Structure formats: structure tokens, C-alpha cells
Coordinates of N, CA and C in Angstrom, one line a residue:
P290 N 6.4 -7.8 31.1 CA 6.7 -8.7 30.0 C 8.1 -8.4 29.4
K291 N 8.7 -9.3 28.8 CA 10.0 -9.0 28.2 C 9.8 -8.1 27.0
L292 N 10.8 -7.3 26.7 CA 10.7 -6.3 25.6 C 12.1 -6.1 25.0
E293 N 12.2 -6.4 23.7 CA 13.5 -6.2 23.0 C 13.2 -5.2 21.9
V294 N 14.2 -4.3 21.7 CA 14.1 -3.4 20.5 C 15.2 -3.7 19.6
F295 N 14.9 -4.1 18.3 CA 15.9 -4.4 17.4 C 16.4 -3.2 16.6
E296 N 15.5 -2.3 16.2 CA 15.9 -1.2 15.5 C 15.7 0.1 16.3
L297 N 16.3 1.2 15.9 CA 16.3 2.4 16.6 C 17.4 2.5 17.6
K298 N 18.6 2.0 17.2 CA 19.7 1.9 18.1 C 20.5 3.2 18.0
E299 N 20.4 3.9 16.9 CA 21.2 5.1 16.8 C 20.6 6.3 17.5
E300 N 21.4 7.2 18.1 CA 20.8 8.3 18.8 C 20.6 9.5 17.9
F301 N 21.3 9.6 16.8 CA 21.2 10.8 15.9 C 20.2 10.4 14.8
V302 N 19.2 11.2 14.6 CA 18.2 10.9 13.6 C 18.1 12.0 12.6
N303 N 18.4 11.7 11.3 CA 18.4 12.8 10.3 C 17.3 12.6 9.3
R304 N 16.4 11.7 9.6 CA 15.2 11.5 8.7 C 13.9 11.7 9.4
K305 N 12.9 11.9 8.7 CA 11.6 12.3 9.3 C 10.8 11.1 9.8
I306 N 11.2 9.9 9.3 CA 10.5 8.7 9.7 C 11.5 7.7 10.2
V307 N 11.3 7.1 11.4 CA 12.2 6.1 12.0 C 11.4 4.8 12.2
K308 N 12.0 3.7 11.7 CA 11.5 2.4 11.9 C 11.8 1.9 13.3
V309 N 10.8 1.4 14.0 CA 11.0 0.8 15.3 C 10.5 -0.6 15.2
S310 N 11.4 -1.6 15.6 CA 11.0 -3.0 15.6 C 11.5 -3.7 16.8
G311 N 10.8 -4.8 17.2 CA 11.3 -5.5 18.3 C 10.4 -6.7 18.6
K312 N 10.5 -7.2 19.8 CA 9.8 -8.5 20.1 C 9.3 -8.4 21.6
T313 N 8.2 -9.0 21.9 CA 7.7 -9.1 23.3 C 6.9 -10.3 23.4
D314 N 6.3 -10.5 24.6 CA 5.4 -11.7 24.9 C 4.2 -11.6 24.0
L315 N 3.7 -12.8 23.7 CA 2.5 -12.9 22.8 C 1.3 -12.2 23.4
D316 N 1.1 -12.3 24.7 CA -0.1 -11.7 25.3 C 0.0 -10.3 25.7
A317 N 1.1 -9.6 25.4 CA 1.4 -8.2 25.7 C 0.7 -7.3 24.7
V318 N 0.5 -6.0 25.1 CA 0.1 -5.0 24.2 C 1.3 -4.0 24.1
V319 N 1.7 -3.7 22.9 CA 2.8 -2.8 22.7 C 2.3 -1.4 22.2
R320 N 2.9 -0.4 22.7 CA 2.6 1.0 22.3 C 4.0 1.7 22.0
V321 N 4.1 2.4 20.9 CA 5.2 3.2 20.6 C 4.8 4.6 20.5
N322 N 5.3 5.4 21.4 CA 4.8 6.8 21.6 C 3.3 6.9 21.7
N323 N 2.8 6.0 22.5 CA 1.4 5.9 22.8 C 0.5 5.4 21.7
E324 N 1.0 4.9 20.6 CA 0.3 4.4 19.5 C 0.4 2.9 19.6
Q325 N -0.8 2.1 19.6 CA -0.7 0.7 19.7 C -0.2 0.1 18.4
V326 N 0.7 -0.9 18.6 CA 1.3 -1.6 17.5 C 0.8 -3.1 17.5
L327 N 0.5 -3.6 16.3 CA 0.1 -5.0 16.2 C 1.3 -5.9 16.3
L328 N 1.0 -7.0 17.0 CA 2.1 -8.1 17.1 C 1.9 -9.2 16.1
G329 N 3.0 -9.7 15.6 CA 2.9 -10.9 14.8 C 2.7 -12.1 15.6
E330 N 2.6 -13.3 15.0 CA 2.3 -14.5 15.7 C 3.5 -14.9 16.6
D331 N 4.7 -14.4 16.3 CA 5.8 -14.7 17.2 C 6.2 -13.6 18.2
G332 N 5.3 -12.6 18.3 CA 5.5 -11.6 19.3 C 6.3 -10.4 18.7
R333 N 6.7 -10.5 17.4 CA 7.5 -9.4 16.8 C 6.5 -8.2 16.4
F334 N 7.1 -7.0 16.5 CA 6.3 -5.9 16.0 C 7.2 -4.9 15.2
E335 N 6.6 -4.1 14.4 CA 7.3 -3.1 13.6 C 6.4 -2.0 13.3
T336 N 6.9 -0.8 13.4 CA 6.1 0.4 13.0 C 7.0 1.5 12.6
N337 N 6.5 2.5 11.9 CA 7.2 3.7 11.6 C 6.7 4.9 12.4
I338 N 7.6 5.6 12.9 CA 7.3 6.8 13.7 C 7.7 8.1 13.0
D339 N 6.8 9.0 12.9 CA 7.1 10.3 12.3 C 7.9 11.1 13.4
I340 N 9.0 11.7 13.0 CA 9.8 12.5 13.9 C 9.6 13.9 13.5
Y341 N 9.1 14.7 14.5 CA 8.9 16.1 14.3 C 10.0 16.9 15.1
K342 N 10.2 18.1 14.7 CA 11.1 18.9 15.4 C 10.7 19.0 16.9
G343 N 11.6 18.9 17.8 CA 11.2 19.0 19.2 C 11.0 17.6 19.9
I344 N 10.9 16.5 19.1 CA 10.7 15.2 19.7 C 12.1 14.8 20.2
K345 N 12.2 14.5 21.5 CA 13.5 14.1 22.1 C 13.6 12.7 22.5
E346 N 12.5 11.9 22.5 CA 12.6 10.5 22.8 C 11.5 9.7 22.2
I347 N 11.7 8.4 22.1 CA 10.7 7.5 21.6 C 10.5 6.5 22.7
E348 N 9.2 6.3 23.1 CA 8.9 5.4 24.2 C 8.3 4.2 23.7
I349 N 8.9 3.0 24.0 CA 8.3 1.7 23.6 C 7.9 1.0 24.9
K350 N 6.6 0.7 24.9 CA 6.0 0.1 26.1 C 5.3 -1.2 25.8
A351 N 5.5 -2.2 26.7 CA 4.8 -3.5 26.6 C 4.0 -3.6 27.9
V352 N 2.7 -3.9 27.8 CA 1.9 -4.1 29.0 C 1.3 -5.5 28.9
S353 N 1.5 -6.3 30.0 CA 0.9 -7.6 30.1 C -0.5 -7.6 30.5
R354 N -1.2 -8.7 30.4 CA -2.6 -8.8 30.7 C -2.8 -8.4 32.2
S355 N -1.9 -8.7 33.0 CA -2.0 -8.4 34.5 C -1.7 -6.9 34.8
G356 N -1.3 -6.1 33.7 CA -1.1 -4.7 33.9 C 0.4 -4.3 34.1
K357 N 1.3 -5.3 34.2 CA 2.7 -5.0 34.4 C 3.3 -4.4 33.1
E358 N 4.1 -3.4 33.3 CA 4.7 -2.7 32.2 C 6.2 -2.8 32.1
T359 N 6.7 -2.9 30.9 CA 8.1 -2.8 30.6 C 8.2 -1.6 29.6
I360 N 9.1 -0.7 30.0 CA 9.3 0.5 29.1 C 10.7 0.7 28.7
I361 N 10.9 1.0 27.5 CA 12.3 1.3 27.0 C 12.1 2.7 26.4
I362 N 13.0 3.6 26.8 CA 12.9 5.0 26.3 C 14.2 5.2 25.5
K363 N 14.1 5.6 24.3 CA 15.3 5.9 23.5 C 15.4 7.4 23.3
E364 N 16.5 8.0 23.7 CA 16.7 9.4 23.5 C 17.1 9.6 22.0
I365 N 16.6 10.6 21.4 CA 17.0 10.9 20.0 C 17.4 12.3 19.8
K366 N 18.2 12.6 18.8 CA 18.5 14.0 18.5 C 18.1 14.2 17.0
T367 N 17.5 15.3 16.8 CA 17.1 15.6 15.4 C 17.8 16.8 14.9
E368 N 18.0 16.9 13.6 CA 18.7 18.0 13.0 C 17.8 19.3 13.0

């Protein structure tokens, strides 16, 4: 499925919570760091991710009904 990420474009993260938002196909299931995220009626999603020391990336995954996956991995740096 198509997958767009609107927020989380910066690589340097200096806060403990990062907002991740984007859009995918209406029939897809979205997971951010393996946590399922609810989709809006238009396929948009938004969630907050707690950033802990040692976290080096955030994985955003959309899975279609047929099992096809689209994955975006964002590398992050924490203070």
C-alpha cells in the first residue's frame, strides 16, 4: 500500500515524545514501532512515540489485506 509520512522529518530529536503522522490506503493496517495506529476515514493517522535513550530509528509500516508491506524507517538521534 502507499505510505506517506508527514511529520518526523527531522533527524535530531531533543524531546522525549515525537509526533508521527501520515496517510495510507483505507484498507491498510499501520504500525509505528510495532504499535497499531488507528486510521481516520481518509486514511490519515497520527500517534505519539516515546523516545528512550538508545532508540535509533522509528519504523512506520503499512500492511494491506493481501499481506503486502510498505515500510519507512526514519533514523533518529537523541541527546
